[in-house]
mmCIF file with all atom_site columns, C-alpha atoms in Angstrom:
data_model
loop_
_atom_site.group_PDB
_atom_site.id
_atom_site.type_symbol
_atom_site.label_atom_id
_atom_site.label_alt_id
_atom_site.label_comp_id
_atom_site.label_asym_id
_atom_site.label_entity_id
_atom_site.label_seq_id
_atom_site.pdbx_PDB_ins_code
_atom_site.Cartn_x
_atom_site.Cartn_y
_atom_site.Cartn_z
_atom_site.occupancy
_atom_site.B_iso_or_equiv
_atom_site.pdbx_formal_charge
_atom_site.auth_seq_id
_atom_site.auth_comp_id
_atom_site.auth_asym_id
_atom_site.auth_atom_id
_atom_site.pdbx_PDB_model_num
ATOM 1   C CA . GLU A 1 1   ? -0.827  -23.258 -8.514  1.00 93.00 ? 1   GLU A CA 1
ATOM 2   C CA . HIS A 1 2   ? -3.118  -19.732 -9.124  1.00 93.00 ? 2   HIS A CA 1
ATOM 3   C CA . LEU A 1 3   ? -0.422  -17.276 -8.461  1.00 97.00 ? 3   LEU A CA 1
ATOM 4   C CA . ASP A 1 4   ? 1.843   -19.158 -10.921 1.00 97.00 ? 4   ASP A CA 1
ATOM 5   C CA . ALA A 1 5   ? -0.906  -19.644 -13.972 1.00 96.00 ? 5   ALA A CA 1
ATOM 6   C CA . LEU A 1 6   ? -1.662  -15.800 -13.491 1.00 97.00 ? 6   LEU A CA 1
ATOM 7   C CA . TYR A 1 7   ? 1.794   -14.833 -14.163 1.00 98.00 ? 7   TYR A CA 1
ATOM 8   C CA . SER A 1 8   ? 2.319   -17.692 -17.077 1.00 98.00 ? 8   SER A CA 1
ATOM 9   C CA . ASP A 1 9   ? -0.426  -16.371 -19.150 1.00 98.00 ? 9   ASP A CA 1
ATOM 10  C CA . TYR A 1 10  ? -0.400  -12.301 -18.098 1.00 98.00 ? 10  TYR A CA 1
ATOM 11  C CA . PRO A 1 11  ? 3.608   -11.872 -17.168 1.00 98.00 ? 11  PRO A CA 1
ATOM 12  C CA . GLU A 1 12  ? 2.718   -8.126  -18.265 1.00 98.00 ? 12  GLU A CA 1
ATOM 13  C CA . LEU A 1 13  ? 0.186   -7.254  -15.323 1.00 98.00 ? 13  LEU A CA 1
ATOM 14  C CA . ILE A 1 14  ? 0.970   -8.828  -12.657 1.00 98.00 ? 14  ILE A CA 1
ATOM 15  C CA . THR A 1 15  ? 4.727   -9.916  -10.855 1.00 98.00 ? 15  THR A CA 1
ATOM 16  C CA . GLU A 1 16  ? 5.206   -13.576 -9.895  1.00 98.00 ? 16  GLU A CA 1
ATOM 17  C CA . LYS A 1 17  ? 4.135   -14.138 -6.038  1.00 98.00 ? 17  LYS A CA 1
ATOM 18  C CA . VAL A 1 18  ? 6.629   -12.504 -3.946  1.00 98.00 ? 18  VAL A CA 1
ATOM 19  C CA . SER A 1 19  ? 6.587   -14.656 0.256   1.00 98.00 ? 19  SER A CA 1
ATOM 20  C CA . LEU A 1 20  ? 5.920   -11.333 2.952   1.00 98.00 ? 20  LEU A CA 1
ATOM 21  C CA . GLY A 1 21  ? 7.767   -13.725 5.262   1.00 97.00 ? 21  GLY A CA 1
ATOM 22  C CA . GLN A 1 22  ? 6.159   -17.292 6.672   1.00 97.00 ? 22  GLN A CA 1
ATOM 23  C CA . THR A 1 23  ? 4.122   -18.802 9.012   1.00 98.00 ? 23  THR A CA 1
ATOM 24  C CA . LEU A 1 24  ? 4.677   -20.252 12.726  1.00 97.00 ? 24  LEU A CA 1
ATOM 25  C CA . GLU A 1 25  ? 4.643   -24.191 10.498  1.00 98.00 ? 25  GLU A CA 1
ATOM 26  C CA . GLY A 1 26  ? 5.929   -22.416 7.639   1.00 98.00 ? 26  GLY A CA 1
ATOM 27  C CA . ARG A 1 27  ? 3.753   -21.260 4.986   1.00 98.00 ? 27  ARG A CA 1
ATOM 28  C CA . ASP A 1 28  ? 4.612   -18.561 2.756   1.00 98.00 ? 28  ASP A CA 1
ATOM 29  C CA . ILE A 1 29  ? 1.697   -15.562 2.884   1.00 98.00 ? 29  ILE A CA 1
ATOM 30  C CA . TRP A 1 30  ? 2.122   -14.980 -1.335  1.00 98.00 ? 30  TRP A CA 1
ATOM 31  C CA . MET A 1 31  ? 1.541   -10.986 -2.665  1.00 98.00 ? 31  MET A CA 1
ATOM 32  C CA . VAL A 1 32  ? 1.656   -10.532 -6.230  1.00 98.00 ? 32  VAL A CA 1
ATOM 33  C CA . LYS A 1 33  ? 1.127   -6.890  -7.669  1.00 98.00 ? 33  LYS A CA 1
ATOM 34  C CA . ILE A 1 34  ? -1.687  -5.749  -10.637 1.00 98.00 ? 34  ILE A CA 1
ATOM 35  C CA . SER A 1 35  ? -0.085  -3.110  -12.778 1.00 98.00 ? 35  SER A CA 1
ATOM 36  C CA . ASP A 1 36  ? 0.070   -2.023  -16.131 1.00 97.00 ? 36  ASP A CA 1
ATOM 37  C CA . THR A 1 37  ? 4.024   -2.193  -15.812 1.00 97.00 ? 37  THR A CA 1
ATOM 38  C CA . PRO A 1 38  ? 4.331   -4.726  -12.392 1.00 97.00 ? 38  PRO A CA 1
ATOM 39  C CA . ASP A 1 39  ? 7.578   -4.962  -12.090 1.00 96.00 ? 39  ASP A CA 1
ATOM 40  C CA . ILE A 1 40  ? 8.414   -1.024  -11.778 1.00 95.00 ? 40  ILE A CA 1
ATOM 41  C CA . ASP A 1 41  ? 7.198   1.393   -8.431  1.00 94.00 ? 41  ASP A CA 1
ATOM 42  C CA . GLU A 1 42  ? 5.437   3.681   -10.211 1.00 94.00 ? 42  GLU A CA 1
ATOM 43  C CA . PRO A 1 43  ? 4.490   7.107   -8.501  1.00 95.00 ? 43  PRO A CA 1
ATOM 44  C CA . GLU A 1 44  ? 0.567   5.985   -8.358  1.00 97.00 ? 44  GLU A CA 1
ATOM 45  C CA . PRO A 1 45  ? -1.909  5.009   -6.492  1.00 97.00 ? 45  PRO A CA 1
ATOM 46  C CA . ALA A 1 46  ? -1.525  2.200   -4.509  1.00 98.00 ? 46  ALA A CA 1
ATOM 47  C CA . ALA A 1 47  ? -4.708  -0.035  -3.938  1.00 98.00 ? 47  ALA A CA 1
ATOM 48  C CA . HIS A 1 48  ? -4.992  -3.277  -1.332  1.00 98.00 ? 48  HIS A CA 1
ATOM 49  C CA . PHE A 1 49  ? -6.862  -6.180  -1.465  1.00 98.00 ? 49  PHE A CA 1
ATOM 50  C CA . ASP A 1 50  ? -6.581  -9.765  0.929   1.00 98.00 ? 50  ASP A CA 1
ATOM 51  C CA . ALA A 1 51  ? -8.904  -12.172 2.104   1.00 98.00 ? 51  ALA A CA 1
ATOM 52  C CA . LEU A 1 52  ? -8.862  -15.546 4.218   1.00 98.00 ? 52  LEU A CA 1
ATOM 53  C CA . HIS A 1 53  ? -8.110  -13.834 7.877   1.00 98.00 ? 53  HIS A CA 1
ATOM 54  C CA . HIS A 1 54  ? -10.158 -16.495 9.121   1.00 98.00 ? 54  HIS A CA 1
ATOM 55  C CA . ALA A 1 55  ? -9.139  -19.698 7.907   1.00 98.00 ? 55  ALA A CA 1
ATOM 56  C CA . ARG A 1 56  ? -13.285 -20.951 8.149   1.00 97.00 ? 56  ARG A CA 1
ATOM 57  C CA . GLU A 1 57  ? -14.062 -17.789 4.680   1.00 96.00 ? 57  GLU A CA 1
ATOM 58  C CA . PRO A 1 58  ? -12.710 -19.608 1.792   1.00 95.00 ? 58  PRO A CA 1
ATOM 59  C CA . LEU A 1 59  ? -15.187 -17.918 -0.184  1.00 95.00 ? 59  LEU A CA 1
ATOM 60  C CA . SER A 1 60  ? -13.362 -14.624 0.831   1.00 96.00 ? 60  SER A CA 1
ATOM 61  C CA . MET A 1 61  ? -10.229 -16.016 -1.235  1.00 97.00 ? 61  MET A CA 1
ATOM 62  C CA . ALA A 1 62  ? -11.886 -17.289 -4.048  1.00 96.00 ? 62  ALA A CA 1
ATOM 63  C CA . THR A 1 63  ? -13.575 -14.444 -4.085  1.00 94.00 ? 63  THR A CA 1
ATOM 64  C CA . THR A 1 64  ? -10.757 -11.966 -4.463  1.00 97.00 ? 64  THR A CA 1
ATOM 65  C CA . ILE A 1 65  ? -8.843  -14.474 -6.540  1.00 97.00 ? 65  ILE A CA 1
ATOM 66  C CA . ASN A 1 66  ? -12.014 -14.486 -9.184  1.00 96.00 ? 66  ASN A CA 1
ATOM 67  C CA . PHE A 1 67  ? -11.290 -10.487 -9.251  1.00 97.00 ? 67  PHE A CA 1
ATOM 68  C CA . MET A 1 68  ? -8.275  -10.613 -10.076 1.00 98.00 ? 68  MET A CA 1
ATOM 69  C CA . PHE A 1 69  ? -8.784  -13.162 -12.783 1.00 97.00 ? 69  PHE A CA 1
ATOM 70  C CA . TYR A 1 70  ? -11.329 -10.673 -14.205 1.00 97.00 ? 70  TYR A CA 1
ATOM 71  C CA . LEU A 1 71  ? -8.833  -8.009  -14.324 1.00 98.00 ? 71  LEU A CA 1
ATOM 72  C CA . LEU A 1 72  ? -5.905  -9.472  -16.213 1.00 98.00 ? 72  LEU A CA 1
ATOM 73  C CA . GLU A 1 73  ? -8.945  -11.731 -18.940 1.00 98.00 ? 73  GLU A CA 1
ATOM 74  C CA . ASN A 1 74  ? -10.618 -8.424  -19.110 1.00 98.00 ? 74  ASN A CA 1
ATOM 75  C CA . TYR A 1 75  ? -7.840  -5.375  -19.593 1.00 98.00 ? 75  TYR A CA 1
ATOM 76  C CA . ASP A 1 76  ? -8.149  -5.738  -22.881 1.00 97.00 ? 76  ASP A CA 1
ATOM 77  C CA . THR A 1 77  ? -11.400 -5.495  -23.856 1.00 98.00 ? 77  THR A CA 1
ATOM 78  C CA . ASP A 1 78  ? -13.532 -3.354  -20.663 1.00 98.00 ? 78  ASP A CA 1
ATOM 79  C CA . ALA A 1 79  ? -11.611 0.503   -20.091 1.00 98.00 ? 79  ALA A CA 1
ATOM 80  C CA . TYR A 1 80  ? -12.906 0.295   -16.673 1.00 97.00 ? 80  TYR A CA 1
ATOM 81  C CA . VAL A 1 81  ? -10.630 -2.185  -15.506 1.00 98.00 ? 81  VAL A CA 1
ATOM 82  C CA . ARG A 1 82  ? -8.026  -0.687  -18.657 1.00 98.00 ? 82  ARG A CA 1
ATOM 83  C CA . PHE A 1 83  ? -8.289  2.521   -15.927 1.00 98.00 ? 83  PHE A CA 1
ATOM 84  C CA . LEU A 1 84  ? -7.961  0.603   -12.821 1.00 97.00 ? 84  LEU A CA 1
ATOM 85  C CA . VAL A 1 85  ? -4.991  -1.735  -13.813 1.00 98.00 ? 85  VAL A CA 1
ATOM 86  C CA . ASP A 1 86  ? -2.956  1.665   -15.837 1.00 98.00 ? 86  ASP A CA 1
ATOM 87  C CA . ASN A 1 87  ? -3.727  3.649   -13.070 1.00 98.00 ? 87  ASN A CA 1
ATOM 88  C CA . ARG A 1 88  ? -3.007  2.049   -9.884  1.00 98.00 ? 88  ARG A CA 1
ATOM 89  C CA . GLU A 1 89  ? -0.783  -0.507  -8.113  1.00 98.00 ? 89  GLU A CA 1
ATOM 90  C CA . ILE A 1 90  ? -2.488  -2.976  -7.176  1.00 98.00 ? 90  ILE A CA 1
ATOM 91  C CA . TYR A 1 91  ? -1.103  -5.538  -4.089  1.00 98.00 ? 91  TYR A CA 1
ATOM 92  C CA . PHE A 1 92  ? -3.026  -8.768  -2.941  1.00 98.00 ? 92  PHE A CA 1
ATOM 93  C CA . VAL A 1 93  ? -2.871  -11.197 -0.565  1.00 98.00 ? 93  VAL A CA 1
ATOM 94  C CA . PRO A 1 94  ? -5.375  -14.325 -1.070  1.00 98.00 ? 94  PRO A CA 1
ATOM 95  C CA . VAL A 1 95  ? -4.544  -15.977 1.819   1.00 98.00 ? 95  VAL A CA 1
ATOM 96  C CA . VAL A 1 96  ? -3.687  -13.898 5.047   1.00 98.00 ? 96  VAL A CA 1
ATOM 97  C CA . ASN A 1 97  ? -3.584  -17.060 7.259   1.00 98.00 ? 97  ASN A CA 1
ATOM 98  C CA . PRO A 1 98  ? -3.306  -20.726 5.331   1.00 98.00 ? 98  PRO A CA 1
ATOM 99  C CA . ASP A 1 99  ? -2.361  -22.193 8.622   1.00 98.00 ? 99  ASP A CA 1
ATOM 100 C CA . GLY A 1 100 ? -5.592  -22.187 9.424   1.00 98.00 ? 100 GLY A CA 1
ATOM 101 C CA . TYR A 1 101 ? -6.885  -22.718 5.861   1.00 97.00 ? 101 TYR A CA 1
ATOM 102 C CA . VAL A 1 102 ? -4.884  -26.664 5.911   1.00 98.00 ? 102 VAL A CA 1
ATOM 103 C CA . PHE A 1 103 ? -5.957  -27.087 9.489   1.00 98.00 ? 103 PHE A CA 1
ATOM 104 C CA . ASN A 1 104 ? -9.815  -27.023 8.029   1.00 98.00 ? 104 ASN A CA 1
ATOM 105 C CA . GLU A 1 105 ? -8.253  -29.125 5.168   1.00 97.00 ? 105 GLU A CA 1
ATOM 106 C CA . ILE A 1 106 ? -7.173  -31.531 6.725   1.00 97.00 ? 106 ILE A CA 1
ATOM 107 C CA . THR A 1 107 ? -9.797  -31.916 9.876   1.00 97.00 ? 107 THR A CA 1
ATOM 108 C CA . ASP A 1 108 ? -12.809 -31.236 6.931   1.00 97.00 ? 108 ASP A CA 1
ATOM 109 C CA . PRO A 1 109 ? -11.582 -32.795 3.596   1.00 96.00 ? 109 PRO A CA 1
ATOM 110 C CA . ASP A 1 110 ? -15.145 -32.620 1.955   1.00 95.00 ? 110 ASP A CA 1
ATOM 111 C CA . GLY A 1 111 ? -15.226 -29.169 3.324   1.00 91.00 ? 111 GLY A CA 1
ATOM 112 C CA . GLY A 1 112 ? -17.010 -26.988 5.865   1.00 92.00 ? 112 GLY A CA 1
ATOM 113 C CA . GLY A 1 113 ? -14.509 -26.895 8.737   1.00 96.00 ? 113 GLY A CA 1
ATOM 114 C CA . LEU A 1 114 ? -15.362 -23.989 10.879  1.00 97.00 ? 114 LEU A CA 1
ATOM 115 C CA . TRP A 1 115 ? -12.135 -23.476 11.996  1.00 98.00 ? 115 TRP A CA 1
ATOM 116 C CA . ARG A 1 116 ? -11.417 -19.411 12.736  1.00 97.00 ? 116 ARG A CA 1
ATOM 117 C CA . LYS A 1 117 ? -8.103  -18.127 13.518  1.00 98.00 ? 117 LYS A CA 1
ATOM 118 C CA . ASN A 1 118 ? -4.450  -19.532 13.234  1.00 98.00 ? 118 ASN A CA 1
ATOM 119 C CA . ARG A 1 119 ? -2.479  -22.273 15.114  1.00 98.00 ? 119 ARG A CA 1
ATOM 120 C CA . PHE A 1 120 ? -0.405  -20.603 16.937  1.00 98.00 ? 120 PHE A CA 1
ATOM 121 C CA . PRO A 1 121 ? -0.246  -23.415 20.351  1.00 97.00 ? 121 PRO A CA 1
ATOM 122 C CA . ASN A 1 122 ? -2.080  -20.886 23.147  1.00 96.00 ? 122 ASN A CA 1
ATOM 123 C CA . ALA A 1 123 ? -0.976  -21.421 27.251  1.00 87.00 ? 123 ALA A CA 1
ATOM 124 C CA . GLY A 1 124 ? -3.097  -23.864 28.452  1.00 86.00 ? 124 GLY A CA 1
ATOM 125 C CA . GLY A 1 125 ? -3.443  -26.108 25.536  1.00 92.00 ? 125 GLY A CA 1
ATOM 126 C CA . CYS A 1 126 ? -6.299  -23.814 23.535  1.00 96.00 ? 126 CYS A CA 1
ATOM 127 C CA . PHE A 1 127 ? -4.929  -23.004 19.891  1.00 98.00 ? 127 PHE A CA 1
ATOM 128 C CA . GLY A 1 128 ? -4.528  -19.878 17.518  1.00 98.00 ? 128 GLY A CA 1
ATOM 129 C CA . VAL A 1 129 ? -5.428  -15.664 17.722  1.00 98.00 ? 129 VAL A CA 1
ATOM 130 C CA . ASP A 1 130 ? -7.837  -13.804 15.676  1.00 98.00 ? 130 ASP A CA 1
ATOM 131 C CA . LEU A 1 131 ? -5.751  -12.161 13.682  1.00 98.00 ? 131 LEU A CA 1
ATOM 132 C CA . ASN A 1 132 ? -8.065  -9.686  13.141  1.00 95.00 ? 132 ASN A CA 1
ATOM 133 C CA . ARG A 1 133 ? -8.040  -8.616  15.838  1.00 96.00 ? 133 ARG A CA 1
ATOM 134 C CA . ASN A 1 134 ? -4.235  -8.373  16.254  1.00 98.00 ? 134 ASN A CA 1
ATOM 135 C CA . TYR A 1 135 ? -3.083  -5.284  14.256  1.00 96.00 ? 135 TYR A CA 1
ATOM 136 C CA . GLY A 1 136 ? -2.527  -2.478  16.778  1.00 95.00 ? 136 GLY A CA 1
ATOM 137 C CA . PHE A 1 137 ? -5.026  0.371   15.674  1.00 89.00 ? 137 PHE A CA 1
ATOM 138 C CA . GLY A 1 138 ? -7.347  -0.054  18.888  1.00 88.00 ? 138 GLY A CA 1
ATOM 139 C CA . TYR A 1 139 ? -6.370  -2.820  19.412  1.00 93.00 ? 139 TYR A CA 1
ATOM 140 C CA . ALA A 1 140 ? -7.625  -4.048  22.914  1.00 94.00 ? 140 ALA A CA 1
ATOM 141 C CA . THR A 1 141 ? -9.530  -1.093  22.912  1.00 89.00 ? 141 THR A CA 1
ATOM 142 C CA . ASN A 1 142 ? -12.220 -3.311  24.955  1.00 87.00 ? 142 ASN A CA 1
ATOM 143 C CA . ASN A 1 143 ? -13.790 -7.392  25.845  1.00 92.00 ? 143 ASN A CA 1
ATOM 144 C CA . GLU A 1 144 ? -16.722 -7.362  23.278  1.00 86.00 ? 144 GLU A CA 1
ATOM 145 C CA . CYS A 1 145 ? -14.810 -6.752  19.809  1.00 86.00 ? 145 CYS A CA 1
ATOM 146 C CA . SER A 1 146 ? -11.893 -9.211  20.576  1.00 93.00 ? 146 SER A CA 1
ATOM 147 C CA . SER A 1 147 ? -10.788 -11.471 24.080  1.00 97.00 ? 147 SER A CA 1
ATOM 148 C CA . PRO A 1 148 ? -7.977  -11.633 25.541  1.00 97.00 ? 148 PRO A CA 1
ATOM 149 C CA . ASN A 1 149 ? -8.948  -15.021 26.586  1.00 96.00 ? 149 ASN A CA 1
ATOM 150 C CA . PRO A 1 150 ? -6.593  -18.121 24.609  1.00 97.00 ? 150 PRO A CA 1
ATOM 151 C CA . CYS A 1 151 ? -9.734  -19.958 23.780  1.00 96.00 ? 151 CYS A CA 1
ATOM 152 C CA . SER A 1 152 ? -12.080 -17.661 22.371  1.00 96.00 ? 152 SER A CA 1
ATOM 153 C CA . GLY A 1 153 ? -12.155 -16.914 18.545  1.00 96.00 ? 153 GLY A CA 1
ATOM 154 C CA . VAL A 1 154 ? -12.024 -13.654 18.637  1.00 96.00 ? 154 VAL A CA 1
ATOM 155 C CA . TYR A 1 155 ? -8.919  -13.823 20.602  1.00 97.00 ? 155 TYR A CA 1
ATOM 156 C CA . ARG A 1 156 ? -6.416  -10.813 19.902  1.00 98.00 ? 156 ARG A CA 1
ATOM 157 C CA . GLY A 1 157 ? -3.348  -12.513 21.014  1.00 98.00 ? 157 GLY A CA 1
ATOM 158 C CA . THR A 1 158 ? -0.579  -11.762 23.515  1.00 97.00 ? 158 THR A CA 1
ATOM 159 C CA . GLU A 1 159 ? 0.199   -8.131  21.851  1.00 98.00 ? 159 GLU A CA 1
ATOM 160 C CA . ALA A 1 160 ? -0.701  -6.665  18.920  1.00 98.00 ? 160 ALA A CA 1
ATOM 161 C CA . PHE A 1 161 ? 1.005   -7.893  16.181  1.00 98.00 ? 161 PHE A CA 1
ATOM 162 C CA . SER A 1 162 ? 2.601   -11.127 17.851  1.00 98.00 ? 162 SER A CA 1
ATOM 163 C CA . GLU A 1 163 ? 1.825   -13.041 15.306  1.00 98.00 ? 163 GLU A CA 1
ATOM 164 C CA . GLU A 1 164 ? 4.083   -13.571 12.077  1.00 98.00 ? 164 GLU A CA 1
ATOM 165 C CA . GLU A 1 165 ? 0.925   -13.270 9.586   1.00 98.00 ? 165 GLU A CA 1
ATOM 166 C CA . SER A 1 166 ? -0.621  -9.236  11.181  1.00 98.00 ? 166 SER A CA 1
ATOM 167 C CA . LYS A 1 167 ? 3.176   -9.000  11.360  1.00 98.00 ? 167 LYS A CA 1
ATOM 168 C CA . ALA A 1 168 ? 3.712   -9.688  7.159   1.00 98.00 ? 168 ALA A CA 1
ATOM 169 C CA . ILE A 1 169 ? 0.265   -7.134  6.162   1.00 98.00 ? 169 ILE A CA 1
ATOM 170 C CA . ARG A 1 170 ? 1.567   -5.087  8.618   1.00 98.00 ? 170 ARG A CA 1
ATOM 171 C CA . ASP A 1 171 ? 4.920   -4.646  6.430   1.00 98.00 ? 171 ASP A CA 1
ATOM 172 C CA . LEU A 1 172 ? 3.545   -4.925  3.129   1.00 98.00 ? 172 LEU A CA 1
ATOM 173 C CA . LEU A 1 173 ? 0.993   -2.090  4.055   1.00 98.00 ? 173 LEU A CA 1
ATOM 174 C CA . ALA A 1 174 ? 4.590   0.389   4.853   1.00 97.00 ? 174 ALA A CA 1
ATOM 175 C CA . VAL A 1 175 ? 6.405   -0.350  1.939   1.00 97.00 ? 175 VAL A CA 1
ATOM 176 C CA . THR A 1 176 ? 2.860   0.533   -0.181  1.00 97.00 ? 176 THR A CA 1
ATOM 177 C CA . GLY A 1 177 ? 1.281   3.013   1.044   1.00 96.00 ? 177 GLY A CA 1
ATOM 178 C CA . ALA A 1 178 ? -2.222  2.048   0.200   1.00 97.00 ? 178 ALA A CA 1
ATOM 179 C CA . ARG A 1 179 ? -4.991  4.426   1.919   1.00 92.00 ? 179 ARG A CA 1
ATOM 180 C CA . THR A 1 180 ? -7.098  1.932   -0.105  1.00 91.00 ? 180 THR A CA 1
ATOM 181 C CA . ALA A 1 181 ? -7.588  -1.156  1.020   1.00 93.00 ? 181 ALA A CA 1
ATOM 182 C CA . PHE A 1 182 ? -9.816  -3.392  1.449   1.00 93.00 ? 182 PHE A CA 1
ATOM 183 C CA . SER A 1 183 ? -10.250 -7.286  3.773   1.00 95.00 ? 183 SER A CA 1
ATOM 184 C CA . THR A 1 184 ? -12.546 -9.747  2.614   1.00 94.00 ? 184 THR A CA 1
ATOM 185 C CA . HIS A 1 185 ? -14.158 -12.266 4.900   1.00 94.00 ? 185 HIS A CA 1
ATOM 186 C CA . SER A 1 186 ? -17.086 -13.934 4.015   1.00 91.00 ? 186 SER A CA 1
ATOM 187 C CA . THR A 1 187 ? -19.955 -14.083 6.954   1.00 84.00 ? 187 THR A CA 1
ATOM 188 C CA . ALA A 1 188 ? -23.163 -12.121 7.438   1.00 80.00 ? 188 ALA A CA 1
ATOM 189 C CA . GLY A 1 189 ? -24.076 -10.494 4.049   1.00 78.00 ? 189 GLY A CA 1
ATOM 190 C CA . THR A 1 190 ? -22.215 -7.168  5.488   1.00 80.00 ? 190 THR A CA 1
ATOM 191 C CA . TYR A 1 191 ? -19.682 -4.185  4.467   1.00 81.00 ? 191 TYR A CA 1
ATOM 192 C CA . LEU A 1 192 ? -18.324 -3.099  7.760   1.00 81.00 ? 192 LEU A CA 1
ATOM 193 C CA . MET A 1 193 ? -16.251 0.417   8.309   1.00 81.00 ? 193 MET A CA 1
ATOM 194 C CA . PRO A 1 194 ? -14.491 1.190   9.800   1.00 80.00 ? 194 PRO A CA 1
ATOM 195 C CA . TYR A 1 195 ? -13.567 1.038   12.717  1.00 77.00 ? 195 TYR A CA 1
ATOM 196 C CA . GLY A 1 196 ? -15.137 -2.298  14.227  1.00 71.00 ? 196 GLY A CA 1
ATOM 197 C CA . PHE A 1 197 ? -14.837 -0.368  17.881  1.00 73.00 ? 197 PHE A CA 1
ATOM 198 C CA . ASN A 1 198 ? -16.171 2.550   16.859  1.00 73.00 ? 198 ASN A CA 1
ATOM 199 C CA . ALA A 1 199 ? -20.046 3.129   17.192  1.00 73.00 ? 199 ALA A CA 1
ATOM 200 C CA . THR A 1 200 ? -19.168 6.603   15.286  1.00 78.00 ? 200 THR A CA 1
ATOM 201 C CA . PRO A 1 201 ? -16.594 5.927   12.841  1.00 77.00 ? 201 PRO A CA 1
ATOM 202 C CA . PRO A 1 202 ? -14.790 9.109   11.094  1.00 83.00 ? 202 PRO A CA 1
ATOM 203 C CA . ALA A 1 203 ? -15.986 10.040  7.474   1.00 87.00 ? 203 ALA A CA 1
ATOM 204 C CA . PHE A 1 204 ? -18.974 8.043   7.334   1.00 86.00 ? 204 PHE A CA 1
ATOM 205 C CA . ASP A 1 205 ? -20.988 9.831   4.479   1.00 89.00 ? 205 ASP A CA 1
ATOM 206 C CA . ILE A 1 206 ? -18.173 8.111   2.042   1.00 89.00 ? 206 ILE A CA 1
ATOM 207 C CA . TYR A 1 207 ? -18.189 4.741   3.439   1.00 87.00 ? 207 TYR A CA 1
ATOM 208 C CA . SER A 1 208 ? -21.631 5.067   3.733   1.00 87.00 ? 208 SER A CA 1
ATOM 209 C CA . GLU A 1 209 ? -21.656 6.459   -0.370  1.00 91.00 ? 209 GLU A CA 1
ATOM 210 C CA . TRP A 1 210 ? -18.763 3.149   -0.849  1.00 86.00 ? 210 TRP A CA 1
ATOM 211 C CA . ALA A 1 211 ? -21.428 0.739   0.949   1.00 86.00 ? 211 ALA A CA 1
ATOM 212 C CA . SER A 1 212 ? -24.511 1.815   -1.272  1.00 90.00 ? 212 SER A CA 1
ATOM 213 C CA . ALA A 1 213 ? -22.481 1.273   -4.365  1.00 91.00 ? 213 ALA A CA 1
ATOM 214 C CA . PHE A 1 214 ? -21.740 -1.787  -3.550  1.00 85.00 ? 214 PHE A CA 1
ATOM 215 C CA . LEU A 1 215 ? -25.466 -3.096  -2.239  1.00 87.00 ? 215 LEU A CA 1
ATOM 216 C CA . ALA A 1 216 ? -26.323 -1.887  -5.881  1.00 89.00 ? 216 ALA A CA 1
ATOM 217 C CA . GLU A 1 217 ? -23.739 -4.580  -7.329  1.00 85.00 ? 217 GLU A CA 1
ATOM 218 C CA . ASN A 1 218 ? -24.555 -7.877  -4.835  1.00 80.00 ? 218 ASN A CA 1
ATOM 219 C CA . ASP A 1 219 ? -26.974 -7.419  -2.898  1.00 76.00 ? 219 ASP A CA 1
ATOM 220 C CA . TYR A 1 220 ? -25.399 -7.175  0.333   1.00 67.00 ? 220 TYR A CA 1
#
């Protein structure tokens, strides 16, 4: 409903929602693009934002949608916002894990649901794959950052991209070619740099500069 409302109010700056595919339980994974000519594929750098890989982190989705509102509502009055929207193709997937999100809504309708993974039925009666551990890069590098145990909260799945949700993000990035991507979570009050399994991340100076800029804005 929020995505529909944004399109209704700002059709010149945002696309209609597009389904990247459906989850195991048949829910759409919605994507929209914000740009000055959103329905035209311009030769501008693409940026990618997604949220709610983990179902118990709804603030990640709320933050992402609020950022979308901010861009659209301030386009006419804020020169920096106008620059971003005019010079970037900005893609948003605010809910990567709709099945897990709805599961928490059903089990804890007043909030506070702690289900983390998606709802894939694993062998042995356990459910769910940690979508954030299901991508191909660095998959199954060790059993500390992710787990081969289907009952674990960080279970990585049977293989990379075994889940419809991670496939959807992979395929979107293949189309957009985005070289800047920001995946929003809402735990630990921490800014995480690529790559989570590597204690010596590449381009550390660049990511450290970004982290310092975020710190100045939000105290994380």
